[in-house]
Coordinates of C-alpha atoms and ligand atoms in Angstrom, one line a residue:
X1 CA 96.4 6.3 -54.7
X2 CA 98.2 3.2 -53.2
X3 CA 98.8 0.3 -55.6
X4 CA 97.1 -2.9 -54.4
X5 CA 99.4 -5.2 -56.4
X6 CA 102.6 -3.8 -54.9
X7 CA 104.2 -5.6 -51.9
X8 CA 102.4 -4.7 -48.7
X9 CA 103.8 -1.5 -47.1
X10 CA 105.2 -1.6 -43.6
X11 CA 103.8 1.9 -42.9
X12 CA 100.5 1.3 -41.0
X13 CA 98.8 4.4 -42.5
X14 CA 99.5 3.1 -46.0
X15 CA 98.2 -0.3 -45.0
X16 CA 94.9 1.2 -43.8
X17 CA 94.6 3.1 -47.0
X18 CA 95.1 -0.1 -49.0
X19 CA 92.6 -2.0 -46.9
X20 CA 90.0 0.7 -47.5
X21 CA 90.7 0.7 -51.2
X22 CA 90.3 -3.1 -51.3
X23 CA 86.9 -2.9 -49.5
X24 CA 85.6 -0.2 -51.9
X25 CA 86.8 -2.2 -54.9
X26 CA 84.6 -5.0 -53.6
X27 CA 81.5 -2.8 -53.6
X28 CA 81.3 -1.6 -50.1
X29 CA 80.0 2.0 -49.8
X30 CA 81.7 2.9 -46.5
X31 CA 84.7 1.4 -44.7
X32 CA 86.4 2.3 -41.4
X33 CA 88.7 0.7 -38.9
X34 CA 88.0 0.3 -35.1
X35 CA 90.2 -1.1 -32.4
X36 CA 89.2 -4.5 -31.2
X37 CA 88.6 -3.3 -27.7
X38 CA 85.6 -4.6 -25.6
X39 CA 82.2 -3.0 -25.9
X40 CA 81.4 0.1 -23.9
X41 CA 77.8 -1.0 -23.7
X42 CA 78.3 -4.4 -22.1
X43 CA 76.1 -3.4 -19.0
X44 CA 73.5 -1.8 -21.3
X45 CA 73.2 -5.1 -23.3
X46 CA 73.1 -7.2 -20.1
X47 CA 70.3 -5.1 -18.6
X48 CA 68.4 -5.0 -21.9
X49 CA 68.4 -8.8 -22.1
X50 CA 67.5 -9.2 -18.4
X51 CA 64.6 -6.8 -18.8
X52 CA 63.1 -9.3 -21.4
X53 CA 63.6 -6.8 -24.3
X54 CA 65.3 -9.5 -26.5
X55 CA 62.1 -11.7 -26.4
X56 CA 62.8 -15.2 -27.7
X57 CA 66.2 -14.3 -29.3
X58 CA 68.2 -16.7 -27.1
X59 CA 71.3 -16.3 -29.3
X60 CA 71.8 -12.8 -27.9
X61 CA 72.8 -14.1 -24.5
X62 CA 74.1 -17.5 -25.4
X63 CA 77.4 -16.1 -26.7
X64 CA 77.4 -13.0 -24.6
X65 CA 81.2 -12.9 -23.8
X66 CA 82.1 -13.2 -27.5
X67 CA 79.5 -10.6 -28.4
X68 CA 80.8 -7.9 -26.0
X69 CA 84.5 -8.6 -26.7
X70 CA 86.1 -9.1 -30.1
X71 CA 89.2 -10.5 -28.5
X72 CA 87.1 -13.4 -27.2
X73 CA 85.6 -14.0 -30.6
X74 CA 89.0 -13.9 -32.2
X75 CA 91.8 -14.3 -29.7
X76 CA 94.6 -11.9 -30.6
X77 CA 92.3 -9.5 -32.5
X78 CA 93.7 -6.0 -32.7
X79 CA 91.5 -4.3 -35.3
X80 CA 88.1 -4.5 -36.8
X81 CA 87.6 -3.5 -40.4
X82 CA 83.9 -2.3 -40.6
X83 CA 82.0 -2.0 -43.9
X84 CA 78.6 -1.1 -45.0
X85 CA 76.6 -1.6 -48.2
X86 CA 73.7 0.6 -49.3
X87 CA 70.5 -1.2 -50.3
X88 CA 68.2 1.8 -50.7
X89 CA 65.6 1.2 -53.5
X90 CA 63.5 3.4 -55.7
X91 CA 60.0 3.1 -54.4
X92 CA 57.4 5.9 -54.2
X93 CA 59.2 6.6 -50.9
X94 CA 61.9 8.5 -52.8
X95 CA 59.3 11.2 -53.6
X96 CA 60.3 12.8 -50.3
X97 CA 60.0 11.9 -46.7
X98 CA 58.5 15.2 -45.8
X99 CA 55.4 14.4 -47.9
X100 CA 54.9 11.2 -46.0
X101 CA 55.9 12.1 -42.5
X102 CA 52.5 11.6 -41.1
X103 CA 51.6 8.4 -42.8
X104 CA 53.4 6.3 -40.3
X105 CA 56.2 5.7 -42.7
X106 CA 54.4 3.6 -45.3
X107 CA 56.9 5.4 -47.5
X108 CA 54.2 6.7 -49.8
X109 CA 53.1 3.1 -50.5
X110 CA 49.7 3.1 -48.7
X111 CA 48.6 -0.6 -48.7
X112 CA 45.0 -1.5 -49.1
X113 CA 43.3 -3.7 -46.6
X114 CA 44.4 -6.8 -48.4
X115 CA 48.0 -5.8 -49.0
X116 CA 50.9 -6.7 -46.8
X117 CA 54.3 -5.1 -46.8
X118 CA 57.8 -6.6 -47.0
X119 CA 60.8 -4.7 -45.6
X120 CA 63.2 -3.4 -48.2
X121 CA 66.1 -5.5 -47.1
X122 CA 64.2 -8.7 -47.6
X123 CA 63.1 -8.0 -51.1
X124 CA 66.6 -8.5 -52.6
X125 CA 69.0 -11.4 -52.6
X126 CA 69.9 -12.6 -49.1
X127 CA 72.5 -10.2 -48.0
X128 CA 74.4 -12.8 -45.9
X129 CA 75.2 -14.7 -49.1
X130 CA 75.9 -11.5 -51.0
X131 CA 78.3 -9.9 -48.5
X132 CA 80.1 -12.9 -47.0
X133 CA 82.3 -13.7 -50.0
X134 CA 83.3 -10.1 -50.2
X135 CA 84.5 -10.1 -46.6
X136 CA 86.3 -13.4 -47.2
X137 CA 88.0 -11.7 -50.2
X138 CA 89.4 -9.0 -47.8
X139 CA 90.4 -11.6 -45.2
X140 CA 92.2 -13.9 -47.7
X141 CA 94.0 -10.9 -49.3
X142 CA 95.2 -9.7 -45.8
X143 CA 96.5 -13.1 -44.9
X144 CA 98.3 -13.4 -48.2
X145 CA 99.9 -9.9 -47.8
X146 CA 100.9 -10.4 -44.2
X147 CA 101.5 -14.1 -43.5
X148 CA 100.6 -15.1 -40.0
X149 CA 97.7 -12.7 -39.8
X150 CA 94.5 -14.2 -38.4
X151 CA 91.0 -13.1 -39.4
X152 CA 87.4 -13.7 -38.7
X153 CA 84.5 -12.4 -40.7
X154 CA 80.9 -11.5 -39.7
X155 CA 77.7 -10.3 -41.2
X156 CA 74.7 -10.2 -38.9
X157 CA 74.9 -13.7 -37.5
X158 CA 78.3 -13.4 -35.9
X159 CA 78.3 -12.7 -32.1
X160 CA 79.5 -9.1 -32.6
X161 CA 78.1 -5.7 -31.7
X162 CA 78.1 -4.6 -35.3
X163 CA 76.5 -1.2 -34.8
X164 CA 78.7 -0.1 -32.0
X165 CA 81.9 -1.2 -33.9
X166 CA 80.7 0.6 -37.0
X167 CA 80.2 3.8 -35.0
X168 CA 83.7 3.4 -33.5
X169 CA 85.1 2.9 -37.0
X170 CA 83.5 6.2 -38.0
X171 CA 81.1 4.9 -40.7
X172 CA 78.0 6.3 -39.0
X173 CA 76.3 6.9 -35.6
X174 CA 73.7 5.0 -33.7
X175 CA 70.5 6.9 -34.1
X176 CA 67.5 7.2 -31.7
X177 CA 65.9 4.3 -33.6
X178 CA 69.2 2.3 -32.9
X179 CA 70.1 2.1 -36.6
X180 CA 73.6 2.9 -37.8
X181 CA 73.2 6.0 -39.9
X182 CA 75.7 7.3 -42.3
X183 CA 75.3 11.1 -42.9
X184 CA 75.2 10.7 -46.7
X185 CA 74.1 7.1 -47.3
X186 CA 71.5 6.9 -44.5
X187 CA 70.5 3.7 -42.7
X188 CA 69.3 1.4 -45.4
X189 CA 72.7 -0.3 -45.2
X190 CA 74.0 -3.8 -44.3
X191 CA 76.9 -4.0 -42.0
X192 CA 79.8 -6.5 -42.0
X193 CA 83.3 -6.7 -40.5
X194 CA 86.6 -8.4 -40.7
X195 CA 88.3 -8.9 -37.3
X196 CA 92.1 -9.2 -37.6
X197 CA 95.2 -9.7 -35.6
X198 CA 96.8 -6.9 -37.7
X199 CA 97.2 -3.6 -35.8
X200 CA 95.9 -0.9 -38.1
X201 CA 95.4 2.8 -37.3
X202 CA 91.8 3.4 -36.2
X203 CA 89.3 6.0 -37.4
X204 CA 87.6 8.6 -35.4
X205 CA 84.1 7.7 -34.0
X206 CA 81.3 9.6 -35.6
X207 CA 79.3 11.9 -33.4
X208 CA 75.5 11.6 -33.0
X209 CA 73.6 13.8 -35.5
X210 CA 70.0 13.1 -34.5
X211 CA 69.8 16.5 -32.7
X212 CA 66.2 17.3 -31.5
X213 CA 64.5 15.1 -34.1
X214 CA 62.0 12.5 -32.8
X215 CA 60.4 11.3 -36.0
X216 CA 61.2 7.6 -35.5
X217 CA 59.9 7.6 -31.9
X218 CA 56.7 9.3 -32.9
X219 CA 56.1 7.1 -36.0
X220 CA 56.9 3.6 -34.6
X221 CA 53.5 1.8 -34.8
X222 CA 54.1 -0.2 -31.6
X223 CA 55.7 2.7 -29.7
X224 CA 58.6 0.5 -28.8
X225 CA 61.4 3.1 -29.3
X226 CA 62.9 5.0 -26.4
X227 CA 65.8 7.2 -27.5
X228 CA 68.8 4.9 -28.5
X229 CA 67.1 1.6 -27.4
X230 CA 64.1 -0.4 -28.4
X231 CA 61.9 -3.0 -26.8
X232 CA 62.6 -5.6 -29.4
X233 CA 59.9 -7.9 -28.0
X234 CA 57.4 -5.4 -29.3
X235 CA 59.1 -4.5 -32.5
X236 CA 57.3 -5.6 -35.7
X237 CA 60.5 -6.8 -37.2
X238 CA 61.0 -9.1 -34.3
X239 CA 57.4 -10.2 -34.2
X240 CA 57.3 -11.1 -37.9
X241 CA 60.8 -12.6 -38.2
X242 CA 62.2 -13.8 -35.0
X243 CA 59.2 -14.7 -32.8
X244 CA 58.5 -18.4 -33.2
X245 CA 55.6 -18.8 -30.8
X246 CA 52.0 -18.0 -31.8
X247 CA 50.6 -14.6 -31.3
X248 CA 48.0 -13.9 -28.6
X249 CA 45.8 -11.0 -27.5
X250 CA 48.7 -9.1 -26.0
X251 CA 50.7 -9.2 -29.3
X252 CA 50.8 -5.7 -30.8
X253 CA 49.2 -5.2 -34.3
X254 CA 51.6 -5.5 -37.2
X255 CA 50.3 -2.4 -39.1
X256 CA 50.2 -4.3 -42.4
X257 CA 53.7 -5.8 -42.3
X258 CA 54.2 -9.4 -43.4
X259 CA 58.0 -9.5 -42.9
X260 CA 60.1 -6.9 -41.2
X261 CA 59.3 -3.2 -40.7
X262 CA 60.8 -0.1 -42.2
X263 CA 58.8 2.6 -40.5
X264 CA 61.5 4.1 -38.2
X265 CA 63.8 4.3 -41.2
X266 CA 61.3 5.6 -43.8
X267 CA 60.6 8.7 -41.6
X268 CA 64.3 9.4 -40.9
X269 CA 65.4 12.6 -42.7
X270 CA 68.8 11.0 -43.5
X271 CA 67.2 8.4 -45.7
X272 CA 65.2 11.0 -47.7
X273 CA 68.5 12.3 -49.1
X274 CA 70.2 8.9 -49.5
X275 CA 71.4 7.7 -52.9
X276 CA 70.0 4.5 -54.4
X277 CA 72.0 1.3 -54.2
X278 CA 74.4 0.9 -57.1
X279 CA 74.9 -2.8 -56.8
X280 CA 72.7 -4.5 -59.4
X281 CA 72.4 -7.6 -57.3
X282 CA 70.6 -5.7 -54.6
X283 CA 67.7 -4.8 -56.9
X284 CA 64.4 -6.0 -55.5
X285 CA 63.3 -9.5 -56.5
X286 CA 60.1 -9.4 -54.5
X287 CA 57.3 -6.8 -54.7
X288 CA 56.9 -4.2 -51.9
X289 CA 53.5 -5.7 -51.2
X290 CA 51.7 -9.0 -51.5
X291 CA 48.1 -9.9 -51.1
X292 CA 46.9 -11.2 -47.7
X293 CA 44.5 -13.7 -49.3
X294 CA 47.3 -14.8 -51.6
X295 CA 49.7 -15.5 -48.8
X296 CA 47.0 -17.4 -46.9
X297 CA 46.4 -19.6 -50.0
X298 CA 50.1 -20.5 -50.5
X299 CA 51.1 -24.1 -50.4
X300 CA 54.7 -25.2 -49.7
X301 CA 55.6 -25.1 -53.4
X302 CA 54.5 -21.6 -53.9
X303 CA 56.2 -20.5 -50.6
X304 CA 59.5 -22.0 -51.8
X305 CA 59.4 -20.3 -55.2
X306 CA 58.4 -16.9 -53.8
X307 CA 61.0 -16.8 -51.1
X308 CA 63.9 -18.2 -53.2
X309 CA 67.3 -16.6 -52.4
X310 CA 65.7 -13.9 -50.3
X311 CA 65.8 -13.4 -46.5
X312 CA 62.1 -14.1 -46.3
X313 CA 63.0 -17.8 -46.3
X314 CA 64.2 -17.3 -42.7
X315 CA 60.5 -17.6 -41.8
X316 CA 58.6 -20.8 -42.5
X317 CA 55.2 -20.9 -44.2
X318 CA 53.2 -21.3 -41.0
X319 CA 54.8 -18.2 -39.4
X320 CA 54.3 -16.2 -42.6
X321 CA 50.6 -17.1 -42.6
X322 CA 50.4 -16.4 -38.9
X323 CA 51.8 -12.9 -39.7
X324 CA 49.3 -12.5 -42.6
X325 CA 46.3 -13.4 -40.3
X326 CA 47.5 -10.9 -37.6
X327 CA 48.8 -8.1 -39.8
Ligands
LIG401 C1 69.0 -8.8 -32.8 C2 68.9 -8.0 -34.0 C3 67.7 -7.4 -34.3 C4 66.5 -7.4 -33.3 C5 66.8 -6.3 -32.2 C6 67.1 -5.0 -32.8 C7 67.7 -4.0 -31.9 N1 67.5 -2.7 -32.2 O1 68.4 -4.4 -30.9 C8 65.3 -7.2 -34.2 C9 64.7 -8.5 -34.7 C10 64.1 -6.3 -33.6 C11 66.0 -6.5 -35.4 C12 65.3 -5.6 -36.3 C13 65.9 -5.0 -37.3 N2 67.2 -5.3 -37.8 CO1 68.5 -6.3 -36.8 N3 70.0 -7.2 -36.0 C14 70.0 -7.7 -34.8 C15 71.5 -8.2 -34.5 C16 71.6 -9.7 -34.9 C17 72.0 -8.0 -33.1 C18 71.6 -6.5 -32.6 C19 71.8 -6.5 -31.1 O2 72.8 -6.9 -30.5 N4 70.8 -5.9 -30.4 C20 70.8 -5.7 -29.0 C21 70.9 -4.1 -28.9 C22 70.8 -3.8 -27.4 O3 72.2 -3.9 -29.4 P1 72.5 -2.9 -30.6 O4 71.3 -2.7 -31.4 O5 73.7 -3.4 -31.3 O6 72.9 -1.6 -29.7 C23 74.1 -1.6 -29.1 C24 75.0 -0.5 -29.6 O7 74.2 0.3 -30.5 C25 75.4 0.3 -28.4 N5 75.4 1.8 -28.6 C26 76.1 2.4 -29.5 N6 76.0 3.7 -29.4 C27 75.1 3.9 -28.5 C28 74.5 5.1 -28.0 C29 73.6 5.1 -26.9 C30 73.1 6.4 -26.4 C31 73.3 3.8 -26.4 C32 72.3 3.7 -25.2 C33 73.8 2.6 -26.9 C34 74.7 2.7 -27.9 O8 74.6 -0.1 -27.3 C35 73.9 -1.3 -27.7 C36 74.4 -2.5 -26.9 O9 73.6 -2.7 -25.7 C37 72.3 -7.3 -35.5 C38 73.6 -7.9 -36.1 C39 74.7 -7.8 -35.1 N7 75.4 -8.9 -35.0 O10 74.9 -6.8 -34.4 C40 71.2 -7.0 -36.7 C41 71.2 -5.6 -37.3 C42 71.3 -4.6 -36.2 N8 69.9 -5.6 -37.9 C43 69.8 -4.9 -39.0 C44 68.6 -4.6 -39.7 C45 68.7 -4.2 -41.2 C46 67.3 -4.7 -39.0 C47 66.0 -4.1 -39.5 C48 66.1 -2.8 -40.3 C49 65.3 -5.2 -40.4 C50 63.9 -4.8 -40.9 N9 63.7 -3.9 -41.9 O11 62.9 -5.3 -40.4 C51 65.2 -4.0 -38.2 C52 65.4 -2.6 -37.5 C53 64.7 -2.4 -36.2 C54 65.5 -1.4 -35.3 N10 65.0 -0.2 -35.1 O12 66.5 -1.8 -34.8 C55 71.2 -4.4 -39.5 C56 71.2 -2.9 -39.2 C57 72.0 -2.1 -40.2 C58 72.1 -0.7 -39.7 N11 72.4 0.2 -40.7 O13 72.0 -0.4 -38.6 C59 72.1 -5.3 -38.6 C60 73.4 -4.6 -38.1 C61 72.4 -6.6 -39.4 C62 73.4 -6.3 -40.5 N12 74.6 -7.0 -40.5 O14 73.2 -5.5 -41.4 N13 67.3 -6.8 -35.4
LIG402 S1 61.2 -1.6 -37.1 FE1 59.0 -0.8 -36.9 S2 58.2 -1.6 -34.9 FE2 60.5 -1.9 -34.9 S3 61.3 0.0 -33.9 FE3 61.3 0.5 -36.1 S4 59.2 1.4 -36.4 FE4 59.2 0.4 -34.4
LIG403 S1 64.3 9.9 -37.4 FE1 65.4 11.5 -36.4 S2 65.8 10.8 -34.3 FE2 65.2 9.0 -35.5 S3 67.2 8.2 -36.1 FE3 66.5 9.5 -37.8 S4 67.5 11.5 -37.3 FE4 67.6 10.3 -35.4

């Protein structure tokens, strides 16, 4: 086991081992290293946006060149340290995916007419604030060990193709539902990365393990999944979180979701076997369901106290109530 406190070794394999040890010590469940080469899916992303599949998410094309090339985002970048953190929680879902494969992924939690669901990731502390300091800790440590090194960190909001990079770093594959899936941890994971000018040995990309499975495609309530791509403009996660404009008659139903959607992950066999999150801070603060009439009766004060420190705050009260009416 390499010793973190020792002077930084000149051997790149030992450096990579130390970097991984550092990331694990900060609570990341998987870590791998990719080269900072440009995306292989540049054209796919271009066509996806041009076809209107990104809906109102203007940020996806506003910084397109940075998004498809880490060297534009961080000039001189050589490697990308990719990390993931498991946020799986112990709901009735853990009773076994097979028992629930036909219930459209409610995960065993069948909501009543009045109950609305909140996606797992949004029930815990906002992952951006939880993960960023840990990425900065890796970056600061690297710059201290190798003076002159440059770094840039990202979690979700950075213009970086996080899932493609994570696949290249060998910490999972992109499944038919487009989620990054780790064979042991599953896909209820957050991704983050540290781009660096340091040249580190890269890991082997992970091959696709979806095989003939089609569960996510069959279960998606809005039928917006085609293998390995989704029409985000019809995805419930997009509709409930990203879409600013009002809904109209052509807006797909939200299948009881108030914020986000977990259906294509609940039915995935790799999540049925996944371990629970070990990080105490990722324990849910919010219930899995909340009453529709309750949400519709909220005033600003109740909204601010309910959404405190959680990702649900990304959506303002009028949008949440719009979701509740349409759900
Ligand atoms: C925009 C966005 C969304 C959009 C669009 C999602 C989508 N599938 O494209 C919406 C709002 C719908 C969304 C929803 C969700 N999101 Co989101 N989202 C993002 C964001 C900011 C950008 C993704 C993006 O560029 N999409 C455009 C598509 C075209 O690109 P892509 O998904 O990266 O796919 C590329 C690669 O996968 C590559 N590729 C690699 N291998 C292969 C193989 C084949 C065959 C093909 C064709 C392509 C391909 O090609 C694509 C490029 O064109 C990322 C963060 C980031 N910076 O990357 C988070 C991110 C992807 N989201 C995340 C999460 C948690 C979610 C939700 C689960 C939240 C929820 N519970 O409601 C859902 C899941 C819905 C789903 N099935 O994807 C996590 C995913 C973690 C993981 N384990 O995969 C991310 C990585 C944020 C994070 N840091 O943790 N999201
Ligand atoms: S998050 Fe929900 S609506 Fe979006 S692709 Fe997955 S199952 Fe379909
Ligand atoms: S449900 Fe099946 S097809 Fe969909 S991502 Fe999981 S393993 Fe792949």
